[in-house]
Short mmCIF file of C-alpha atoms in Angstrom, two decimals:
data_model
loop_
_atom_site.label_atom_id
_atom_site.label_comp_id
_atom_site.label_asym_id
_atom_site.label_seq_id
_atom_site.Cartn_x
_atom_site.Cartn_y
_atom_site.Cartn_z
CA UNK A 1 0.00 0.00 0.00
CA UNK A 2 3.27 2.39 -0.02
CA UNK A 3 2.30 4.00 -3.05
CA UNK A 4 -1.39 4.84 -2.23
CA UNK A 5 -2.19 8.60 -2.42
CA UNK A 6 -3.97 8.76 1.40
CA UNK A 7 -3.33 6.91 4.70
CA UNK A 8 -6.74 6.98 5.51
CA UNK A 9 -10.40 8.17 4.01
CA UNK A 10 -12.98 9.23 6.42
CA UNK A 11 -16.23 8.39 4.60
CA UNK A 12 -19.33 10.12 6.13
CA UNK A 13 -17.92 13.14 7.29
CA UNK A 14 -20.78 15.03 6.87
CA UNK A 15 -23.04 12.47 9.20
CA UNK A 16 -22.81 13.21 13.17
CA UNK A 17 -20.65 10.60 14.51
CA UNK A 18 -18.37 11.69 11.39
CA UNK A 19 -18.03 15.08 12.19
CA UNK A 20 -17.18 14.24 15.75
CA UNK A 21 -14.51 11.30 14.28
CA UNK A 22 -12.96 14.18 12.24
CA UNK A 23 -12.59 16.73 14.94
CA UNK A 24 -10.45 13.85 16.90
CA UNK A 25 -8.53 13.03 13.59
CA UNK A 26 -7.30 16.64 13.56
CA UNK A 27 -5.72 16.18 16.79
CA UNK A 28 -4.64 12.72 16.88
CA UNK A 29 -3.66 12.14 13.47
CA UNK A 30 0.36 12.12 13.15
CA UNK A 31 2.00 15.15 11.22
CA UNK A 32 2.05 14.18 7.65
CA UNK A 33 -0.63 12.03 7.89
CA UNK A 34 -2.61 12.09 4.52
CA UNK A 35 -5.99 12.52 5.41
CA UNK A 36 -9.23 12.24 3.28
CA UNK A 37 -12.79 13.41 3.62
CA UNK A 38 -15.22 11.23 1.69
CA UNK A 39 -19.21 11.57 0.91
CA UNK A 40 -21.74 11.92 -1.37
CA UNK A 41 -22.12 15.83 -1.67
CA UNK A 42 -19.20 17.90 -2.20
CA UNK A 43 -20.32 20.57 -1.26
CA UNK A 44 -21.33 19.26 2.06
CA UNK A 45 -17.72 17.86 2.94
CA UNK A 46 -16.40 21.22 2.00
CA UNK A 47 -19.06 22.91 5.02
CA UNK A 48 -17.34 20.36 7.19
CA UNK A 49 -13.97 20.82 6.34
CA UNK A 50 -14.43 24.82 6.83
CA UNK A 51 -15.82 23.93 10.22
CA UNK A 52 -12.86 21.98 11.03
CA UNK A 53 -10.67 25.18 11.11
CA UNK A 54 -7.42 25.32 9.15
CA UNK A 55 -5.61 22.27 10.68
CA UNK A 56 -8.23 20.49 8.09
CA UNK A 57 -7.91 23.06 5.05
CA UNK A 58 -5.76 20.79 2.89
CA UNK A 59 -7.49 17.65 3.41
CA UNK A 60 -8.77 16.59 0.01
CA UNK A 61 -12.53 15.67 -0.69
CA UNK A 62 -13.28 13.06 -2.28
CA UNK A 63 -16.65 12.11 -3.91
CA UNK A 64 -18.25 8.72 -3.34
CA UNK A 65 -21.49 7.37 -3.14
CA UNK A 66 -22.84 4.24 -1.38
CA UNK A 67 -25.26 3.46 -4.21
CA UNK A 68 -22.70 4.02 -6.46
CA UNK A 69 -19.99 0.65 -6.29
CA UNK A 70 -17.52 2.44 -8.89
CA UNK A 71 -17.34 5.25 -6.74
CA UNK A 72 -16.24 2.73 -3.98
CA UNK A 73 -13.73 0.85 -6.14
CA UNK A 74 -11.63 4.43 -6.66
CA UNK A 75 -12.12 5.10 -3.33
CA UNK A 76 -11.04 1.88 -1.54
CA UNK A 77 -7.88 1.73 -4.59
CA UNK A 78 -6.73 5.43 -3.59
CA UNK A 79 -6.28 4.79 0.34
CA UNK A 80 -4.53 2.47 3.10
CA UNK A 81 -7.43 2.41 5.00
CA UNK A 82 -11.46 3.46 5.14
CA UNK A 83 -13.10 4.58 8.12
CA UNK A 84 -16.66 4.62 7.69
CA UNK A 85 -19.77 5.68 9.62
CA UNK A 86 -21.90 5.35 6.95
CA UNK A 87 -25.02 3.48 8.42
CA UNK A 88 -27.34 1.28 8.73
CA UNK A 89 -24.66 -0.61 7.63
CA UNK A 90 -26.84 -3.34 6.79
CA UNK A 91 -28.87 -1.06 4.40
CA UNK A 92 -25.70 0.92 2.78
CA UNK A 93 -22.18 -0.97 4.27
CA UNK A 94 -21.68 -3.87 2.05
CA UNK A 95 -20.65 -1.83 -1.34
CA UNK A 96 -17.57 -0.30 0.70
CA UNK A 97 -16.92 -4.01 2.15
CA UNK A 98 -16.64 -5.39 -1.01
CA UNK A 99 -14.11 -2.68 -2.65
CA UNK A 100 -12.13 -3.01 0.33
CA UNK A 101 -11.88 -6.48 0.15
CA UNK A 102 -11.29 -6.03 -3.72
CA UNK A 103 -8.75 -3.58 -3.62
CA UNK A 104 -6.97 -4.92 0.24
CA UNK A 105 -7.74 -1.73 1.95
CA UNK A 106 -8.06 -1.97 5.39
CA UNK A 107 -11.59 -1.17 7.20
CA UNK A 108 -12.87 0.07 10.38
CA UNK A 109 -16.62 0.71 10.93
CA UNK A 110 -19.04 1.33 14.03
CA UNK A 111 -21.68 -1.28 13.41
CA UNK A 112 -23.81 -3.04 16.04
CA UNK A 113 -25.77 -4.98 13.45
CA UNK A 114 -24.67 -8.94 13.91
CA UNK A 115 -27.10 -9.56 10.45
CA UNK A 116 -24.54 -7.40 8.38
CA UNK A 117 -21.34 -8.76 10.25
CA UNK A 118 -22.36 -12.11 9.04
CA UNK A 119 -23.12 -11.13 5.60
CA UNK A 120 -19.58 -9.43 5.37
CA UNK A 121 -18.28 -13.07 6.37
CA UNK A 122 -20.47 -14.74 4.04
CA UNK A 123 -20.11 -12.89 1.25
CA UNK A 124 -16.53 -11.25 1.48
CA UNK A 125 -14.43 -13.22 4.19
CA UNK A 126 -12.42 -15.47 2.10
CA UNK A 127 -11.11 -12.17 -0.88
CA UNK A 128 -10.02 -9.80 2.27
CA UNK A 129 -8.36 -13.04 3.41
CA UNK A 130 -6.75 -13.29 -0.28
CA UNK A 131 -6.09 -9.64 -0.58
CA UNK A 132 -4.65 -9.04 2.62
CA UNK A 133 -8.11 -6.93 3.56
CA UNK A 134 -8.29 -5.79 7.50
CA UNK A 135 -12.23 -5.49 7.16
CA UNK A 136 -12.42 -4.98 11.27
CA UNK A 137 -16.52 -4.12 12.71
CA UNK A 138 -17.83 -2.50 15.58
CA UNK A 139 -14.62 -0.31 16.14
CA UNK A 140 -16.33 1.91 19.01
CA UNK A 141 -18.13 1.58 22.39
CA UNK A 142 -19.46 -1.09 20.92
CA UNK A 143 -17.98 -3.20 20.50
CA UNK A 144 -14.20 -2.24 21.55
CA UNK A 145 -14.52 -1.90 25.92
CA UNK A 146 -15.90 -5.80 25.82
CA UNK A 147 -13.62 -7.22 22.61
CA UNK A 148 -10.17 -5.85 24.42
CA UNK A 149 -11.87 -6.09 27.99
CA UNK A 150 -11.89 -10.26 27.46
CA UNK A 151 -8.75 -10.00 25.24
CA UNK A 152 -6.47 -8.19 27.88
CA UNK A 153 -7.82 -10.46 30.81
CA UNK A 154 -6.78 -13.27 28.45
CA UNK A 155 -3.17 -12.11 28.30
CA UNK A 156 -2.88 -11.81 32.12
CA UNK A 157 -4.25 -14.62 32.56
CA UNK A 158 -1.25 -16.34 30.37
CA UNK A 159 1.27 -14.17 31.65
CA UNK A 160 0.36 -14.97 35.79
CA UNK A 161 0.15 -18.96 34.05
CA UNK A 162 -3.07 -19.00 36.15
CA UNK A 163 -5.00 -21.32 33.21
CA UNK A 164 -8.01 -20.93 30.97
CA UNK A 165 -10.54 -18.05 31.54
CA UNK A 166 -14.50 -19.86 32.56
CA UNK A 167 -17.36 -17.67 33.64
CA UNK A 168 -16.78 -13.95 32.91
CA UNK A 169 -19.38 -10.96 33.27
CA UNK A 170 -18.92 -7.77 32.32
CA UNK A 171 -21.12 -5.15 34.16
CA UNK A 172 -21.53 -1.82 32.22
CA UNK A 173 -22.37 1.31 33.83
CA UNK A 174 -22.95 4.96 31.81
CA UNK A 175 -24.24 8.24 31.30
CA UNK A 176 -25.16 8.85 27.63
CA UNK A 177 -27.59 9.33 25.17
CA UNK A 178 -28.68 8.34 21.91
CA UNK A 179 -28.66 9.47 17.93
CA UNK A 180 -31.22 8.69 14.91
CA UNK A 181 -28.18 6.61 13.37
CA UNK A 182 -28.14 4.08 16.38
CA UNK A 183 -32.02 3.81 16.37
CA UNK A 184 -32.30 3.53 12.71
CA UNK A 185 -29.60 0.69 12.72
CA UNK A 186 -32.01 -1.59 15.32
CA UNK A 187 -34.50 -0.42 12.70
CA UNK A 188 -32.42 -1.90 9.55
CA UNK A 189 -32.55 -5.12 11.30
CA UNK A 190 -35.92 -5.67 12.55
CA UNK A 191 -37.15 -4.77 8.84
CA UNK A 192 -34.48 -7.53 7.65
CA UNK A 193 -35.85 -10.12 10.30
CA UNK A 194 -39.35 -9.14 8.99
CA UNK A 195 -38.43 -9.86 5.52
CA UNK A 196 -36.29 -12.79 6.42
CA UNK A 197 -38.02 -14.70 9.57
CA UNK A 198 -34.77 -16.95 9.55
CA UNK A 199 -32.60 -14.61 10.60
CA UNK A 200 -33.69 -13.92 13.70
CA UNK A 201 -31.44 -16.64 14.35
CA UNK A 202 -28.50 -15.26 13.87
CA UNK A 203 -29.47 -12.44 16.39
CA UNK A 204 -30.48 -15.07 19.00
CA UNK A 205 -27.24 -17.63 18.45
CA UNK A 206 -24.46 -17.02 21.02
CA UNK A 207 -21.82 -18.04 18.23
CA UNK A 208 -23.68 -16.81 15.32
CA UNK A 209 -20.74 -15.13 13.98
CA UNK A 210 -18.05 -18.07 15.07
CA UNK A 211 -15.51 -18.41 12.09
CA UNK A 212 -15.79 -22.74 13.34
CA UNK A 213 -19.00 -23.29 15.69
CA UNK A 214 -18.43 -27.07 15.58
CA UNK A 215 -14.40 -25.86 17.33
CA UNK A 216 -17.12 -24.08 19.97
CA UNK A 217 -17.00 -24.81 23.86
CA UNK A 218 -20.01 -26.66 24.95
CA UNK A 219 -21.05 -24.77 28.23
CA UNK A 220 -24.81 -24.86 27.77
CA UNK A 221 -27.15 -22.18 27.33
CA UNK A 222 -25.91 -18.56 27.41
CA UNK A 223 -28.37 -15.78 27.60
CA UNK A 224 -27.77 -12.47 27.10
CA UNK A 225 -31.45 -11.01 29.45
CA UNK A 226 -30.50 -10.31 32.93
CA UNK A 227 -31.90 -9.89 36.43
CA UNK A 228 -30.51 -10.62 39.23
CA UNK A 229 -28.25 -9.69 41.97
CA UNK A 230 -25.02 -7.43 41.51
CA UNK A 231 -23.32 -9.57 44.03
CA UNK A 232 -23.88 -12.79 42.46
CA UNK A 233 -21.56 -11.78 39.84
CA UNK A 234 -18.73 -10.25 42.46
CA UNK A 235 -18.90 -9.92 46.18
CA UNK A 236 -17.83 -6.39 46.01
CA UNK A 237 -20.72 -5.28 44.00
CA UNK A 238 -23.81 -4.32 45.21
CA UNK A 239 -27.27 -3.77 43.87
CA UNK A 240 -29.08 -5.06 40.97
CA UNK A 241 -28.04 -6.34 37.42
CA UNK A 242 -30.21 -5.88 34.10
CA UNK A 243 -29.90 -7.01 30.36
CA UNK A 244 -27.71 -4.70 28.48
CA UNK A 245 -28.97 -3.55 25.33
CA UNK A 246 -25.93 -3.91 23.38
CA UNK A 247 -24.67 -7.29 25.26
CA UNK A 248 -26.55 -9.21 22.46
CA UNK A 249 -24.00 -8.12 20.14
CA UNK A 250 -20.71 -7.47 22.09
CA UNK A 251 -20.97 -10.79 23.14
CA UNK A 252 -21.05 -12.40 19.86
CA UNK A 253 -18.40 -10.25 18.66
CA UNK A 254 -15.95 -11.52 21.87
CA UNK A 255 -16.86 -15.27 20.93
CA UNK A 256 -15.56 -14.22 16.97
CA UNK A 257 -12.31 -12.95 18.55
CA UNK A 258 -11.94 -16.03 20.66
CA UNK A 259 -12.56 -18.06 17.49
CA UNK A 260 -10.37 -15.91 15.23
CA UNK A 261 -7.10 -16.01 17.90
CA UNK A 262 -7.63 -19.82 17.46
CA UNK A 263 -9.87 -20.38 20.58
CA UNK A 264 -7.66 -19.49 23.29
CA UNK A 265 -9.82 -18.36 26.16
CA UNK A 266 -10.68 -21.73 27.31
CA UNK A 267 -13.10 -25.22 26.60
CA UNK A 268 -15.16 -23.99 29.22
CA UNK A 269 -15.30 -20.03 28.44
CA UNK A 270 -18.55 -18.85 28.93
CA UNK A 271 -19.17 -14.87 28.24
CA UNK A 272 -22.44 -12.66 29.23
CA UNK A 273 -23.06 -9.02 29.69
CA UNK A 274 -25.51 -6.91 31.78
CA UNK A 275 -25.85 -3.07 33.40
CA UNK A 276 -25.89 -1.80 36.50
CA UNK A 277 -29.36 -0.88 37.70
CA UNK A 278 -28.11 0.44 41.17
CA UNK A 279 -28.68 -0.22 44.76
CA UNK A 280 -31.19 2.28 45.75
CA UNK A 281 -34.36 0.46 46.96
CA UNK A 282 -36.41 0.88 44.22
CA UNK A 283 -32.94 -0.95 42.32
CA UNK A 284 -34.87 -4.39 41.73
CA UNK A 285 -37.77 -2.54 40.20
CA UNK A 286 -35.67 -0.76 38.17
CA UNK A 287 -33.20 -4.12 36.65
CA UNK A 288 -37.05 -5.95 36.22
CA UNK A 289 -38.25 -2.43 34.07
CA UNK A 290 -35.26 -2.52 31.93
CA UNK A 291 -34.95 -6.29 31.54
CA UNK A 292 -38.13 -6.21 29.98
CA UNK A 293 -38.11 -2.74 28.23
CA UNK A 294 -35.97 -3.91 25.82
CA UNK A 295 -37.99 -7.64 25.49
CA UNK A 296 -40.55 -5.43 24.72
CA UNK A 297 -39.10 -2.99 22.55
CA UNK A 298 -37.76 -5.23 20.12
CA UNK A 299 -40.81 -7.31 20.03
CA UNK A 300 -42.95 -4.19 19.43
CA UNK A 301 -40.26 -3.47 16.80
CA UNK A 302 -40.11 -6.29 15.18
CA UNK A 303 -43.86 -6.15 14.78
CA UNK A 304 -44.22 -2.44 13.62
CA UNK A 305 -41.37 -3.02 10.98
CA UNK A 306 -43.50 -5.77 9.21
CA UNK A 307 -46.18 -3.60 7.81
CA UNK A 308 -46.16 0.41 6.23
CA UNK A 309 -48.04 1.83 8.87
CA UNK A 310 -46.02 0.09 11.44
CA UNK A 311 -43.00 2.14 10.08
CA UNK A 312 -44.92 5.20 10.10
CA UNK A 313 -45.46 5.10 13.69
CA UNK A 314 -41.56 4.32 14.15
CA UNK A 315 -40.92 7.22 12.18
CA UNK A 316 -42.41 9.44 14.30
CA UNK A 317 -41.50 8.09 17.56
CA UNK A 318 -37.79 7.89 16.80
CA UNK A 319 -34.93 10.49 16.64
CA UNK A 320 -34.29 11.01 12.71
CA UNK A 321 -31.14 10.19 11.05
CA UNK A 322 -27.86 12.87 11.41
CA UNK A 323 -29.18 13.85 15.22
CA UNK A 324 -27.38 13.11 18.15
CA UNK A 325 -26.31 14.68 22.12
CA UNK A 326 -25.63 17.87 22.19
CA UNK A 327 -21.81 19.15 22.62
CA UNK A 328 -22.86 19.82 26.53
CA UNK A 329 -24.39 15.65 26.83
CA UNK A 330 -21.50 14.53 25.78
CA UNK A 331 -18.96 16.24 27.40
CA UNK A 332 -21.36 15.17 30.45
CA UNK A 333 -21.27 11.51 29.37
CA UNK A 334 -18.70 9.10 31.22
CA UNK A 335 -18.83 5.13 30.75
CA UNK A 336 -17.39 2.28 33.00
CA UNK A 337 -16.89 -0.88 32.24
CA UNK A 338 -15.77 -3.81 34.57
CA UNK A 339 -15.06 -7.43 33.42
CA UNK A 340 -14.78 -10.10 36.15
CA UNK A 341 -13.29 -13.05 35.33
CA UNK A 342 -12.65 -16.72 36.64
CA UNK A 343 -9.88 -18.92 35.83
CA UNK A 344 -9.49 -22.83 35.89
CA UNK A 345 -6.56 -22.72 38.72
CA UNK A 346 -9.41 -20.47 41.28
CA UNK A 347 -7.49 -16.69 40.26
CA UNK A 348 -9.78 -14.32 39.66
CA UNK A 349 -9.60 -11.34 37.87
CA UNK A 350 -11.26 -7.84 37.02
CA UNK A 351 -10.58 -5.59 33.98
CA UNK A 352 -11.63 -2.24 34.30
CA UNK A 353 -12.54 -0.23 30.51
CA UNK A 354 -13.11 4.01 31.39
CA UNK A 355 -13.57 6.70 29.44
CA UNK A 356 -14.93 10.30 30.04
CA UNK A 357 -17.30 11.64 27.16
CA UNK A 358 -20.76 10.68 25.86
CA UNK A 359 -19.76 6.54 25.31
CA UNK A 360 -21.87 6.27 22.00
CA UNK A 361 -20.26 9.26 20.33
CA UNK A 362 -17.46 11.20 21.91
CA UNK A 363 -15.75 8.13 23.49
CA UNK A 364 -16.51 6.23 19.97
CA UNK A 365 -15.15 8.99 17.79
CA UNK A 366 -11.90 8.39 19.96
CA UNK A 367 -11.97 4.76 19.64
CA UNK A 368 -12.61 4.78 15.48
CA UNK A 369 -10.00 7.60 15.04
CA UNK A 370 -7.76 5.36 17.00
CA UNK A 371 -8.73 2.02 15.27
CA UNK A 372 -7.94 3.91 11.78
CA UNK A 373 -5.01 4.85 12.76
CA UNK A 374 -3.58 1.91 14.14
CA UNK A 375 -4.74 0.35 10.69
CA UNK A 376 -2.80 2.75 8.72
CA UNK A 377 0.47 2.98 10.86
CA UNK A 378 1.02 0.52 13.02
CA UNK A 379 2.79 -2.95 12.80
CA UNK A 380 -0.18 -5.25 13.19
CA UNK A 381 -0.70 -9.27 13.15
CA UNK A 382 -0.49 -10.94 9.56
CA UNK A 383 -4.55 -12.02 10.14
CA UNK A 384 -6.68 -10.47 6.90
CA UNK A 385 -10.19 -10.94 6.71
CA UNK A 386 -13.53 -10.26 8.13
CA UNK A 387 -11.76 -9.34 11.99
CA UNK A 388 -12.64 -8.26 15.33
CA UNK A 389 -10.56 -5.11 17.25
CA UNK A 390 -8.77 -7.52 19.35
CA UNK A 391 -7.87 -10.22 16.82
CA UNK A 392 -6.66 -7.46 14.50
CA UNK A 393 -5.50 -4.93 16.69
CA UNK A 394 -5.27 -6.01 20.12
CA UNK A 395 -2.31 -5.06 22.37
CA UNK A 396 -1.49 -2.06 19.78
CA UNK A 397 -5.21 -0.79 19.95
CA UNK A 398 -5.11 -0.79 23.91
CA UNK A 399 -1.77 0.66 23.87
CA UNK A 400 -3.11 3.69 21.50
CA UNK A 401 -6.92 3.65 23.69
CA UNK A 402 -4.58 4.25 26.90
CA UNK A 403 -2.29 6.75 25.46
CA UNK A 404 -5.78 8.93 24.73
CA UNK A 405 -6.80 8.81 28.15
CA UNK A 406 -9.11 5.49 28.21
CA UNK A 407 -8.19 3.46 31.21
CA UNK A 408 -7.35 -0.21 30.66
CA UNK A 409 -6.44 -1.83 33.67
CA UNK A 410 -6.32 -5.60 35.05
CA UNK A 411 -6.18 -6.48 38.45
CA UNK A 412 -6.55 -9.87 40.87
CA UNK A 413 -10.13 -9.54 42.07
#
């Protein structure tokens, strides 16, 4: 790739997590770095790049269209790497998967859409493997704190020679809020399950996205809906526990790594997520509310998205498309993440993932910027393919997330 003209394309600039992922780009971004700006309406990148201030002045714009695969193919062939927040991904990602994995550009995105991971696998796995494609998903909150979480509690775990990781549970707690994009992506996929009863499946499978689930540990059922006590999960929690909305996917993505490293977290690793619901005394009201808010959500969802109407009422219930926190939420937002995890020899072990910043969008535009960076300068593991932050990036990417102020931290429990 030494004699492509950019290092790395931003494409969606002009959407709201872009904007935010360029802002961090100017800052974080090496000198010399030869950084692009790529969208559909010139004119539009140009407002963004003027808003940018002159840090930003010479970055060159470059017009491409998601409906439009040649416009892909020049784009993908004219950088290292592609950063995308171009979403649904389901509805408009696969074009710019394919001319990556055409041309062997590397790829970060920020989806939390399991149905278009698997596609990506499906359809373009085995040419990024042949080109020497990095095609790495769900390159921000989710799904980087759990992916590197598991991954770093892995590697102490071999370093302390305290054996195989078994029953780990990571317990989320945040302040943050939520954009059109995100909604409209749990939109994408409830109108593709409607479509496509059968791949509901793939949402409900623990190892739905396992590169090998016959080379799977057989621990029995794993659910990712929660209720229960905080201090069933660690003694030194307290409170109640409650599904977490985006475990369904995080967890998945973990299992890929596991698969993709060549299984090394254990026969017996078992994975789950959930969110703190506190331990006021109205906390077990509060876990059994949420639990079933989302149950009910995506049911209600899923049943809405089946007929016109149904989408009409979605439409005006949900935040539209390019809207987001404002600048004051997420500077507000904060996000903490802690991972406890047993071994086989009895060690036990906790892995604590914290950022400051709105999780969703000012922590992710750190966590993309950083992910496309490390794709475009940093000495990386030979893997290519469809990849996961930790098999592609992993002790590089945590060495970059710390650097920018994200604690990473393992410690005996």
């Amino acid at each position: 790739m030494a004699d492509r003209e950019f290092d790395l394309v931003l494409f969606g600039a002009t959407g709201f997590v872009g904007k935010l992922t360029a802002e961090y780009l100017i800052g974080a971004a090496p000198a010399g770095a030869r950084i692009a700006l790529a969208g559909r309406s010139t004119a539009k990148l140009e407002a963004v790049r003027a808003e940018l201030g002159p840090l930003a002045a010479n970055w060159p714009l470059v017009q491409a269209d998601s409906t439009d695969q040649a416009s892909l193919d020049a784009l993908a062939a004219r950088t290292k790497v592609v950063v995308t927040t171009v979403g649904p991904y389901l509805r408009y990602g696969m074009p710019l998967v394919q001319a990556c994995a055409e041309n062997g550009t590397h790829y970060a995105d920020l989806t939390g859409e399991p149905l278009f991971i698997r596609e990506c696998i499906d359809r373009f796995g085995e040419r990024a493997a042949e080109t020497g494609a990095k095609i790495v998903n769900s390159c921000g909150y989710d799904s980087i704190p759990s992916d590197l979480s598991v991954y770093q509690l892995y590697k102490r775990s071999v370093a302390d020679t305290t054996g195989e990781l078994t029953d780990v549970t990571l317990v989320a707690w945040l302040k943050g809020g939520m954009s059109g994009g995100t909604v409209d992506s749990g939109r994408a996929m409830m109108e593709a399950i409607a479509a496509d009863p059968k791949k509901g499946a793939i949402m409900s499978h623990p190892y739905s996205l396992s590169p090998d689930k016959a080379m799977e540990p057989d621990v029995g059922r794993q659910s990712d809906q929660a209720l229960e006590k905080a201090a069933n999960i660690d003694p030194s929690l307290s409170g109640w526990v409650a599904t977490f909305i985006m475990g369904a996917h995080n967890t998945k993505v973990v299992r890929r790594s596991n698969g993709l490293l060549g299984w090394p977290y254990g026969k017996n690793f078992r994975y789950r997520e959930v969110m703190s619901a506190g331990s006021s005394a109205t906390a077990p009201l509060v876990a059994a509310g949420m639990a079933g808010g989302i149950v009910a959500t995506m049911a209600a969802g899923a049943l809405l998205s089946r007929v016109a109407v149904g989408r009409k009422v979605i439409d005006r219930l949900v935040p539209k498309p390019g809207t987001g926190p404002s600048e004051q939420a997420r500077r507000n937002g904060w996000f903490t993440m802690r991972t406890f995890a047993n071994t086989t020899s009895g060690a036990k072990y906790v892995c604590t993932f914290a950022g400051k910043g709105d999780p969703g969008y000012q922590a992710t535009a750190v966590m993309l910027g950083q992910s496309g960076l490390a794709l475009a300068f940093d000495t990386l593991p030979e893997i290519a393919g469809i990849l996961t932050p930790a098999s592609a990036m992993g002790d590089t990417l945590t060495d970059r997330l710390r650097k920018a102020d994200i604690t990473i931290d393992v410690q005996p429990a």
